[in-house]
Amino acid sequence: MTIDAKKSYSATIKTNKGNIVAELYPKDAPQHVNNFVFLARDGFFNNLNFHRVVAGFVIQGGDPAGNGTGGPGYNIPPEIKSKHTLGALAMARRGGPAQTTPSSGSQFYITLAPQPSLDGEYTVFGQVTQGMDVVQKIAIGDLIQSVTIEEK
């Protein structure tokens, strides 16, 4: 495990539109936070694009293929606990029963409004604390320049 369960983590997603800062939830979604921290520290997200933007719904990125089909080459199991509030940071998944199918990898999304229809279906592993104005400006093709992790 990359993360220390006794510490708190935040991520700064640097985009070509500005920075997005999110508090991560290692207690609710330890495997997802560990995975995100590992990928971020490895530079996996650097220069990937936001390939999906649905107004009033979500922005989505983290796909090395850039079209919604790629990932890191492995999947992690669901950890479904938190709600999809405005600015929720969550992991996309490929399908199958939400509670049992390991199908999340590197693609993440941020909600543009509360999305209760997603509750119980996807793992929320963080919450945007700064930069929702940046989130609202993201368009398809905008870049994730880097993701840095702060550990306290």
Short mmCIF file of C-alpha atoms in Angstrom, two decimals:
data_model
loop_
_atom_site.label_atom_id
_atom_site.label_comp_id
_atom_site.label_asym_id
_atom_site.label_seq_id
_atom_site.Cartn_x
_atom_site.Cartn_y
_atom_site.Cartn_z
CA MET A 1 0.00 0.00 0.00
CA THR A 2 1.37 3.41 -1.01
CA ILE A 3 -0.69 5.40 1.50
CA ASP A 4 -0.47 5.53 5.29
CA ALA A 5 -3.93 5.06 6.81
CA LYS A 6 -3.02 7.44 9.65
CA LYS A 7 -2.37 10.35 7.28
CA SER A 8 -4.59 12.61 5.22
CA TYR A 9 -4.14 13.23 1.50
CA SER A 10 -5.08 15.87 -1.01
CA ALA A 11 -4.55 16.02 -4.75
CA THR A 12 -3.86 19.05 -6.91
CA ILE A 13 -4.94 18.45 -10.49
CA LYS A 14 -3.13 21.04 -12.59
CA THR A 15 -5.01 21.68 -15.84
CA ASN A 16 -4.56 24.10 -18.72
CA LYS A 17 -7.55 26.00 -17.22
CA GLY A 18 -6.18 26.20 -13.65
CA ASN A 19 -5.83 24.05 -10.55
CA ILE A 20 -8.37 21.77 -8.91
CA VAL A 21 -7.69 20.68 -5.32
CA ALA A 22 -9.45 17.68 -3.80
CA GLU A 23 -9.41 16.13 -0.36
CA LEU A 24 -9.03 12.35 -0.70
CA TYR A 25 -10.97 9.82 1.42
CA PRO A 26 -8.52 7.07 2.48
CA LYS A 27 -10.85 5.81 5.24
CA ASP A 28 -13.85 5.34 2.92
CA ALA A 29 -11.98 4.18 -0.18
CA PRO A 30 -8.43 3.09 0.77
CA GLN A 31 -7.76 1.07 -2.39
CA HIS A 32 -9.01 3.85 -4.67
CA VAL A 33 -7.00 6.52 -2.86
CA ASN A 34 -3.94 4.27 -2.86
CA ASN A 35 -4.36 3.65 -6.59
CA PHE A 36 -4.86 7.35 -7.40
CA VAL A 37 -1.86 8.37 -5.27
CA PHE A 38 0.32 5.69 -6.88
CA LEU A 39 -0.68 6.71 -10.42
CA ALA A 40 -0.25 10.42 -9.65
CA ARG A 41 3.21 9.95 -8.13
CA ASP A 42 4.19 7.80 -11.11
CA GLY A 43 3.20 10.61 -13.53
CA PHE A 44 0.48 8.47 -15.11
CA PHE A 45 -2.00 11.35 -15.46
CA ASN A 46 0.50 13.86 -16.87
CA ASN A 47 -0.69 15.33 -20.18
CA LEU A 48 -3.81 13.18 -20.45
CA ASN A 49 -6.97 14.90 -21.61
CA PHE A 50 -10.49 15.23 -20.33
CA HIS A 51 -12.23 12.99 -22.85
CA ARG A 52 -15.79 13.32 -21.55
CA VAL A 53 -17.68 16.43 -20.47
CA VAL A 54 -21.43 16.34 -19.94
CA ALA A 55 -22.90 19.72 -18.94
CA GLY A 56 -24.54 19.62 -15.51
CA PHE A 57 -23.27 16.07 -14.96
CA VAL A 58 -19.51 15.26 -14.97
CA ILE A 59 -16.08 15.90 -16.40
CA GLN A 60 -14.00 12.74 -16.92
CA GLY A 61 -10.31 12.11 -17.54
CA GLY A 62 -7.47 9.75 -16.65
CA ASP A 63 -7.65 7.61 -19.80
CA PRO A 64 -4.30 7.07 -21.55
CA ALA A 65 -6.18 6.18 -24.77
CA GLY A 66 -7.97 9.53 -24.58
CA ASN A 67 -11.35 8.14 -25.64
CA GLY A 68 -12.84 6.34 -22.64
CA THR A 69 -11.44 2.88 -23.41
CA GLY A 70 -8.04 2.92 -21.68
CA GLY A 71 -6.71 2.29 -18.22
CA PRO A 72 -3.63 1.26 -16.26
CA GLY A 73 -3.85 -2.44 -17.18
CA TYR A 74 -5.55 -3.61 -14.00
CA ASN A 75 -8.83 -3.11 -12.12
CA ILE A 76 -9.63 -2.54 -8.46
CA PRO A 77 -12.75 -3.60 -6.54
CA PRO A 78 -15.53 -1.16 -5.62
CA GLU A 79 -15.58 0.70 -2.29
CA ILE A 80 -19.00 2.30 -2.50
CA LYS A 81 -19.79 4.45 0.56
CA SER A 82 -19.86 8.20 -0.12
CA LYS A 83 -22.49 10.24 -1.94
CA HIS A 84 -22.12 12.08 -5.24
CA THR A 85 -22.39 15.67 -4.03
CA LEU A 86 -21.33 18.70 -6.08
CA GLY A 87 -17.60 18.29 -6.73
CA ALA A 88 -17.38 14.60 -5.82
CA LEU A 89 -14.21 12.93 -7.13
CA ALA A 90 -15.04 9.38 -8.16
CA MET A 91 -13.73 6.47 -10.24
CA ALA A 92 -15.38 5.45 -13.47
CA ARG A 93 -15.83 1.74 -14.02
CA ARG A 94 -16.38 -0.58 -16.96
CA GLY A 95 -19.59 -2.32 -15.90
CA GLY A 96 -20.87 -5.39 -14.16
CA PRO A 97 -22.58 -5.46 -10.77
CA ALA A 98 -21.47 -2.30 -8.97
CA GLN A 99 -20.97 -3.89 -5.57
CA THR A 100 -18.85 -6.84 -6.71
CA THR A 101 -17.09 -6.23 -10.03
CA PRO A 102 -13.49 -4.93 -9.94
CA SER A 103 -13.65 -2.59 -12.93
CA SER A 104 -12.09 0.74 -11.88
CA GLY A 105 -8.59 1.67 -13.00
CA SER A 106 -7.44 5.19 -13.80
CA GLN A 107 -10.44 7.03 -15.24
CA PHE A 108 -11.90 9.47 -12.75
CA TYR A 109 -14.68 12.01 -12.87
CA ILE A 110 -15.81 15.09 -10.97
CA THR A 111 -19.50 15.86 -10.62
CA LEU A 112 -20.77 19.23 -11.85
CA ALA A 113 -23.90 18.98 -9.66
CA PRO A 114 -25.20 16.51 -7.07
CA GLN A 115 -25.79 13.15 -8.79
CA PRO A 116 -27.82 10.90 -6.47
CA SER A 117 -28.50 8.51 -9.36
CA LEU A 118 -24.80 7.51 -9.19
CA ASP A 119 -24.89 6.74 -5.45
CA GLY A 120 -24.41 3.03 -4.81
CA GLU A 121 -22.97 2.52 -8.30
CA TYR A 122 -19.52 4.19 -8.26
CA THR A 123 -16.76 4.78 -5.72
CA VAL A 124 -16.40 8.36 -4.51
CA PHE A 125 -12.83 8.72 -3.22
CA GLY A 126 -12.57 12.48 -2.71
CA GLN A 127 -14.16 15.92 -2.80
CA VAL A 128 -13.12 19.11 -4.60
CA THR A 129 -12.23 21.74 -1.98
CA GLN A 130 -10.83 24.42 -4.31
CA GLY A 131 -11.22 25.11 -8.01
CA MET A 132 -14.86 24.28 -8.76
CA ASP A 133 -14.73 27.34 -11.04
CA VAL A 134 -11.98 25.54 -12.97
CA VAL A 135 -14.00 22.30 -13.04
CA GLN A 136 -16.93 24.21 -14.56
CA LYS A 137 -14.65 25.58 -17.35
CA ILE A 138 -13.22 22.21 -18.45
CA ALA A 139 -14.06 21.20 -22.03
CA ILE A 140 -13.36 18.01 -23.99
CA GLY A 141 -9.68 17.95 -24.91
CA ASP A 142 -8.46 20.13 -22.02
CA LEU A 143 -5.30 18.76 -20.44
CA ILE A 144 -4.44 17.32 -17.07
CA GLN A 145 -0.92 18.72 -16.95
CA SER A 146 -0.04 16.93 -13.71
CA VAL A 147 -1.48 15.57 -10.49
CA THR A 148 0.48 16.15 -7.28
CA ILE A 149 -0.28 14.62 -3.90
CA GLU A 150 0.09 16.29 -0.52
CA GLU A 151 0.39 14.02 2.50
CA LYS A 152 -0.14 15.27 6.08
#
